[in-house]
Short mmCIF file of C-alpha atoms in Angstrom, two decimals:
data_model
loop_
_atom_site.label_atom_id
_atom_site.label_comp_id
_atom_site.label_asym_id
_atom_site.label_seq_id
_atom_site.Cartn_x
_atom_site.Cartn_y
_atom_site.Cartn_z
CA MET I 1 0.00 0.00 0.00
CA SER I 2 1.76 3.16 -1.23
CA ALA I 3 0.78 6.46 0.40
CA LEU I 4 0.72 9.90 -1.19
CA ILE I 5 1.39 12.61 1.40
CA CYS I 6 -0.04 15.93 0.21
CA GLY I 7 0.95 18.98 2.19
CA SER I 8 3.42 21.73 2.86
CA PHE I 9 7.19 21.97 2.94
CA ALA I 10 8.68 24.77 4.98
CA PHE I 11 11.76 26.14 6.66
CA ASP I 12 11.21 26.87 10.35
CA THR I 13 13.48 29.52 11.85
CA ILE I 14 13.12 29.21 15.62
CA MET I 15 14.47 31.91 17.95
CA VAL I 16 14.45 32.04 21.74
CA TYR I 17 14.07 35.32 23.62
CA SER I 18 15.56 35.03 27.10
CA GLY I 19 12.93 37.28 28.68
CA GLN I 20 9.15 37.61 28.74
CA PHE I 21 7.13 39.34 26.03
CA LYS I 22 4.78 40.76 28.65
CA ASN I 23 7.61 42.85 30.10
CA GLU I 24 8.38 44.45 26.74
CA ILE I 25 4.89 45.10 25.39
CA LEU I 26 2.84 47.87 27.00
CA PRO I 27 -0.86 46.96 26.82
CA ASP I 28 -1.99 50.56 26.43
CA GLN I 29 0.46 51.12 23.56
CA VAL I 30 -0.31 48.15 21.32
CA HIS I 31 -1.82 50.49 18.73
CA MET I 32 1.69 51.84 18.08
CA LEU I 33 3.73 48.69 18.70
CA ASN I 34 7.44 48.93 17.89
CA VAL I 35 9.55 46.42 19.80
CA SER I 36 12.77 44.51 19.23
CA PHE I 37 13.90 41.30 20.94
CA LEU I 38 17.48 40.09 21.27
CA VAL I 39 17.48 36.38 20.37
CA PRO I 40 20.91 34.85 21.05
CA ASP I 41 19.62 31.31 20.37
CA MET I 42 18.41 30.46 16.87
CA ARG I 43 18.08 27.31 14.80
CA ARG I 44 16.77 26.58 11.33
CA GLU I 45 14.80 23.38 10.86
CA PHE I 46 13.33 21.50 7.93
CA GLY I 47 9.57 21.38 8.39
CA GLY I 48 6.15 21.53 6.76
CA CYS I 49 3.52 18.85 7.28
CA ALA I 50 4.26 16.75 4.18
CA GLY I 51 7.99 16.83 4.86
CA ASN I 52 7.55 15.92 8.52
CA ILE I 53 5.11 13.07 7.85
CA ALA I 54 7.26 11.65 5.05
CA TYR I 55 10.36 11.75 7.28
CA SER I 56 8.69 9.85 10.14
CA LEU I 57 7.07 7.35 7.78
CA ALA I 58 10.49 6.64 6.25
CA LEU I 59 11.88 5.90 9.74
CA LEU I 60 9.14 3.29 10.15
CA GLY I 61 9.94 1.75 6.78
CA GLY I 62 6.58 2.76 5.33
CA ASP I 63 5.99 3.31 1.63
CA GLY I 64 5.31 7.01 1.12
CA GLN I 65 5.61 9.69 -1.53
CA ALA I 66 5.48 13.35 -0.52
CA MET I 67 3.75 15.79 -2.85
CA GLY I 68 4.07 19.55 -2.53
CA THR I 69 5.30 22.79 -4.06
CA VAL I 70 8.60 24.37 -3.02
CA GLY I 71 10.63 27.41 -3.92
CA LYS I 72 13.93 28.38 -5.49
CA ASP I 73 15.67 28.05 -2.10
CA PHE I 74 14.87 24.33 -1.63
CA ASP I 75 18.33 22.88 -2.38
CA ASP I 76 19.37 22.23 1.25
CA TYR I 77 16.03 20.57 2.00
CA ALA I 78 16.31 18.47 -1.17
CA ASP I 79 19.75 17.25 -0.07
CA TRP I 80 18.32 16.35 3.36
CA MET I 81 15.54 14.32 1.76
CA ASP I 82 18.02 12.50 -0.46
CA GLN I 83 20.20 11.66 2.56
CA HIS I 84 17.21 10.08 4.31
CA GLY I 85 15.80 8.20 1.34
CA ILE I 86 12.67 10.32 0.92
CA SER I 87 11.40 10.49 -2.65
CA ARG I 88 11.12 13.85 -4.41
CA ASP I 89 9.26 12.51 -7.46
CA TYR I 90 6.12 14.55 -6.73
CA ILE I 91 7.72 17.78 -5.55
CA LYS I 92 7.35 20.76 -7.86
CA ARG I 93 9.74 23.70 -7.69
CA ILE I 94 8.31 27.18 -8.28
CA ASP I 95 11.25 29.23 -9.55
CA ASP I 96 9.86 32.68 -8.74
CA ALA I 97 8.82 31.90 -5.16
CA TYR I 98 10.44 30.98 -1.87
CA THR I 99 9.67 27.78 0.01
CA ALA I 100 7.17 28.48 2.81
CA GLN I 101 8.88 30.06 5.82
CA ALA I 102 7.91 30.25 9.49
CA TYR I 103 9.75 32.65 11.79
CA ILE I 104 8.98 31.72 15.38
CA THR I 105 10.14 33.63 18.47
CA THR I 106 9.51 31.99 21.84
CA ASP I 107 9.90 33.62 25.26
CA MET I 108 10.63 32.05 28.64
CA ASP I 109 6.90 31.55 29.29
CA ASP I 110 6.58 29.50 26.07
CA ASN I 111 4.59 32.28 24.42
CA GLN I 112 5.20 32.49 20.69
CA ILE I 113 5.13 35.20 18.04
CA THR I 114 5.12 33.69 14.55
CA ALA I 115 5.33 35.23 11.10
CA PHE I 116 4.47 32.82 8.28
CA HIS I 117 5.16 33.34 4.59
CA PRO I 118 3.34 30.73 2.45
CA GLY I 119 5.41 31.31 -0.67
CA ALA I 120 5.36 28.32 -3.03
CA MET I 121 2.71 26.63 -0.89
CA ASN I 122 0.14 28.85 -2.63
CA HIS I 123 0.81 26.88 -5.81
CA ALA I 124 -0.18 23.52 -4.30
CA HIS I 125 -3.24 23.27 -6.56
CA GLU I 126 -0.94 23.09 -9.60
CA GLN I 127 -0.07 19.54 -8.55
CA ALA I 128 -2.49 16.72 -9.30
CA VAL I 129 -2.87 13.39 -7.51
CA PRO I 130 -1.27 10.73 -9.77
CA THR I 131 -3.78 8.02 -10.52
CA ASP I 132 -1.39 5.69 -12.37
CA ALA I 133 1.38 5.36 -9.78
CA GLY I 134 0.03 2.61 -7.55
CA ILE I 135 -1.17 5.02 -4.86
CA THR I 136 -3.67 3.24 -2.62
CA LEU I 137 -3.76 5.61 0.39
CA GLY I 138 -3.54 9.37 0.67
CA ILE I 139 -3.44 12.14 3.21
CA VAL I 140 -4.49 15.75 2.71
CA SER I 141 -2.57 17.72 5.30
CA PRO I 142 -2.23 21.52 5.73
CA ASP I 143 -1.27 23.23 2.48
CA GLY I 144 -2.63 25.97 0.24
CA LYS I 145 -6.42 25.87 0.52
CA ASP I 146 -7.04 25.38 -3.20
CA GLY I 147 -4.60 22.50 -3.16
CA MET I 148 -6.28 20.81 -0.20
CA VAL I 149 -9.70 21.09 -1.84
CA SER I 150 -8.54 19.83 -5.23
CA HIS I 151 -6.48 16.96 -3.83
CA ALA I 152 -9.39 15.75 -1.69
CA GLN I 153 -11.63 15.80 -4.77
CA GLN I 154 -9.01 13.97 -6.85
CA PHE I 155 -8.56 11.23 -4.26
CA ALA I 156 -12.33 10.78 -4.09
CA ASP I 157 -12.73 10.73 -7.87
CA ALA I 158 -9.98 8.10 -8.15
CA GLY I 159 -11.52 5.95 -5.43
CA ILE I 160 -8.39 6.25 -3.26
CA ASP I 161 -8.92 6.11 0.50
CA PHE I 162 -7.50 9.19 2.21
CA ILE I 163 -7.02 10.87 5.57
CA PHE I 164 -8.23 14.45 5.94
CA ASP I 165 -5.84 16.25 8.30
CA PRO I 166 -6.83 19.93 8.26
CA GLY I 167 -4.60 20.97 11.19
CA GLN I 168 -3.64 24.63 11.22
CA GLY I 169 -5.37 25.02 7.85
CA LEU I 170 -8.76 24.37 9.46
CA PRO I 171 -9.72 28.06 9.94
CA MET I 172 -9.66 28.51 6.14
CA PHE I 173 -12.72 26.27 5.71
CA ASN I 174 -16.37 27.07 6.34
CA GLY I 175 -18.91 24.51 7.45
CA ALA I 176 -20.13 23.57 3.97
CA GLU I 177 -16.58 23.04 2.72
CA LEU I 178 -15.73 20.86 5.70
CA LYS I 179 -18.85 18.75 5.18
CA THR I 180 -17.91 18.18 1.55
CA ILE I 181 -14.39 16.98 2.34
CA ILE I 182 -15.59 14.83 5.27
CA ASP I 183 -18.03 13.14 2.90
CA GLN I 184 -15.16 12.49 0.47
CA ALA I 185 -12.65 11.32 3.10
CA THR I 186 -12.15 7.87 4.58
CA TYR I 187 -10.55 9.08 7.82
CA LEU I 188 -10.42 12.38 9.71
CA THR I 189 -7.69 13.19 12.22
CA VAL I 190 -7.84 16.32 14.41
CA ASN I 191 -6.83 17.40 17.89
CA ASP I 192 -9.48 17.99 20.53
CA TYR I 193 -9.69 21.75 19.87
CA GLU I 194 -9.97 21.19 16.13
CA ALA I 195 -12.67 18.57 16.71
CA LYS I 196 -14.76 21.15 18.56
CA LEU I 197 -14.19 23.67 15.78
CA VAL I 198 -15.25 21.17 13.10
CA CYS I 199 -18.41 20.37 15.10
CA ASP I 200 -19.17 24.04 15.59
CA ARG I 201 -18.76 24.94 11.91
CA THR I 202 -20.59 21.93 10.48
CA GLY I 203 -23.31 21.61 13.10
CA LEU I 204 -22.44 17.91 13.38
CA SER I 205 -21.57 16.03 16.54
CA GLU I 206 -18.48 13.84 16.80
CA ALA I 207 -20.80 10.83 16.56
CA ASP I 208 -22.35 12.25 13.36
CA ILE I 209 -18.90 12.78 11.85
CA ALA I 210 -17.63 9.34 12.88
CA ALA I 211 -20.67 7.74 11.22
CA LYS I 212 -19.61 9.24 7.87
CA LEU I 213 -16.07 7.84 8.09
CA ASP I 214 -14.18 4.61 8.55
CA ALA I 215 -12.49 6.31 11.51
CA LEU I 216 -12.41 9.61 13.37
CA VAL I 217 -9.15 10.12 15.28
CA VAL I 218 -9.01 12.81 17.98
CA THR I 219 -5.69 13.50 19.71
CA LYS I 220 -5.66 14.97 23.22
CA GLY I 221 -2.03 15.73 23.92
CA ALA I 222 -0.78 14.22 27.16
CA LYS I 223 -4.19 12.55 27.64
CA GLY I 224 -3.66 10.29 24.66
CA SER I 225 -6.10 9.93 21.78
CA VAL I 226 -9.48 8.46 20.93
CA ILE I 227 -10.36 6.56 17.77
CA TYR I 228 -14.00 6.16 16.77
CA ALA I 229 -14.27 3.30 14.28
CA ASP I 230 -16.44 0.28 13.54
CA GLY I 231 -19.06 1.58 15.96
CA LYS I 232 -16.50 1.33 18.77
CA THR I 233 -14.42 3.77 20.80
CA TYR I 234 -10.73 2.99 21.23
CA GLU I 235 -8.91 4.81 24.04
CA ILE I 236 -5.24 5.07 23.10
CA PRO I 237 -2.69 5.89 25.82
CA THR I 238 0.46 7.95 25.38
CA GLY I 239 3.95 6.64 25.76
CA ASN I 240 6.30 7.80 28.50
CA PRO I 241 8.70 10.38 27.08
CA SER I 242 12.20 10.62 28.54
CA ALA I 243 12.08 14.41 27.99
CA LEU I 244 9.59 17.06 26.95
CA SER I 245 11.85 18.86 24.54
CA ASP I 246 9.62 20.26 21.79
CA PRO I 247 5.98 19.48 20.88
CA THR I 248 6.33 20.97 17.40
CA GLY I 249 5.72 18.25 14.81
CA CYS I 250 4.29 15.66 17.22
CA GLY I 251 1.02 15.65 15.30
CA ASP I 252 2.84 14.95 12.05
CA ALA I 253 4.78 12.07 13.60
CA PHE I 254 1.48 10.71 14.96
CA ARG I 255 -0.05 10.81 11.48
CA ALA I 256 2.93 8.96 10.04
CA GLY I 257 2.17 6.24 12.59
CA LEU I 258 -1.44 6.09 11.45
CA ILE I 259 -0.38 5.71 7.82
CA TYR I 260 2.09 2.97 8.72
CA GLY I 261 -0.50 1.06 10.75
CA LEU I 262 -3.00 1.24 7.90
CA GLN I 263 -0.36 0.10 5.41
CA GLN I 264 0.50 -2.89 7.58
CA GLY I 265 -3.14 -3.85 8.11
CA TYR I 266 -2.97 -3.53 11.90
CA ASP I 267 -6.15 -3.10 13.93
CA TRP I 268 -6.96 0.25 15.54
CA GLU I 269 -5.61 -0.77 18.95
CA ILE I 270 -2.17 -1.36 17.44
CA THR I 271 -2.31 1.43 14.84
CA GLY I 272 -3.28 3.99 17.47
CA ARG I 273 -0.40 2.92 19.72
CA ILE I 274 2.11 3.09 16.86
CA ALA I 275 0.94 6.66 16.21
CA SER I 276 1.06 7.48 19.92
CA LEU I 277 4.61 6.19 20.30
CA MET I 278 5.71 8.21 17.27
CA GLY I 279 4.46 11.37 18.97
CA THR I 280 6.25 10.37 22.17
CA ILE I 281 9.56 9.80 20.36
CA LYS I 282 9.25 13.12 18.53
CA ILE I 283 8.60 15.21 21.66
CA GLU I 284 11.89 14.01 23.12
CA ARG I 285 13.87 15.90 20.46
CA PRO I 286 13.85 19.55 19.34
CA GLY I 287 12.70 20.25 15.80
CA THR I 288 10.42 18.17 13.63
CA GLN I 289 12.90 15.90 11.80
CA ASN I 290 15.66 15.20 14.34
CA HIS I 291 14.34 12.02 15.98
CA ARG I 292 16.03 8.73 15.05
CA PHE I 293 15.47 5.02 15.64
CA THR I 294 15.80 1.63 14.01
CA MET I 295 12.76 -0.60 13.63
CA ASP I 296 14.24 -3.04 16.14
CA GLU I 297 14.49 -0.18 18.63
CA PHE I 298 10.94 0.89 17.86
CA LYS I 299 9.54 -2.62 18.36
CA THR I 300 11.42 -3.03 21.64
CA ARG I 301 10.13 0.26 22.96
CA PHE I 302 6.60 -0.48 21.74
CA ALA I 303 6.56 -3.69 23.76
CA LYS I 304 7.96 -1.89 26.81
CA GLU I 305 5.46 0.98 26.60
CA PHE I 306 2.32 -1.02 25.87
CA GLY I 307 3.02 -4.53 27.08
CA ARG I 308 2.44 -6.13 23.70
CA GLY I 309 4.40 -6.72 20.51
CA LEU I 310 3.83 -5.51 16.97
CA GLY I 311 3.92 -9.04 15.59
#
């Protein structure tokens, strides 16, 4: 089962301010805000949902192809993908645009100020889902809105099962648009806040949504996740992280676990735990593509965390 991972590629520039924003921003002067923060710590990470999911799926040995649009500055990212055996067959370079960029400044209270430039991501709709490449599973993750809509439609028209993963792109969609994609999708994965937002915008309950899908997956951070499938509710626990280094990208690692479990034909109890452990492993490392393991290490830890083997 080969998966097509539709979504964004981005460079994340992460800076740490050693103070507190609240001490530098005067509430009664926000209408004329002009502040500067000294950020002695900075790192640049490879990111974007498609890139992150493809990276984690490759660690698991899953069969995945990432599809997205990137800019003229993508060379370093391309080299990184080549080093880690991640296919670039369905990546399109837009020569007059930059790859999407996120500039994130975090203070000592974990507050964040982020500036995001979508760049080449706005051209996502120029890519089409290949219907002659043996793709049997897809995921529509955050990307340019037109691209997300068209790729969902193309998966549905081709009869390819797919996961709808709206993530941070969710606010772009109104209720009618969400209903359309949910009707097209096979699976929906959201966090608990996003689940409430989907219900609010569509007027549907979680039970209504689950009834339209093969599975509704709702993640709840440290409280684990819940999978509604086959008329049943599966409570999935978290793993036990050795450190809480960086939650950025945990959702993408989780989704890579879902894809892998589906590819392997595991039941939801096992698939959910694979996804959960992927999120646990990711949170132990800073950045979204810096976690490492072998499959033997993953299977050993899976058995230790959950008291059962992968088989």
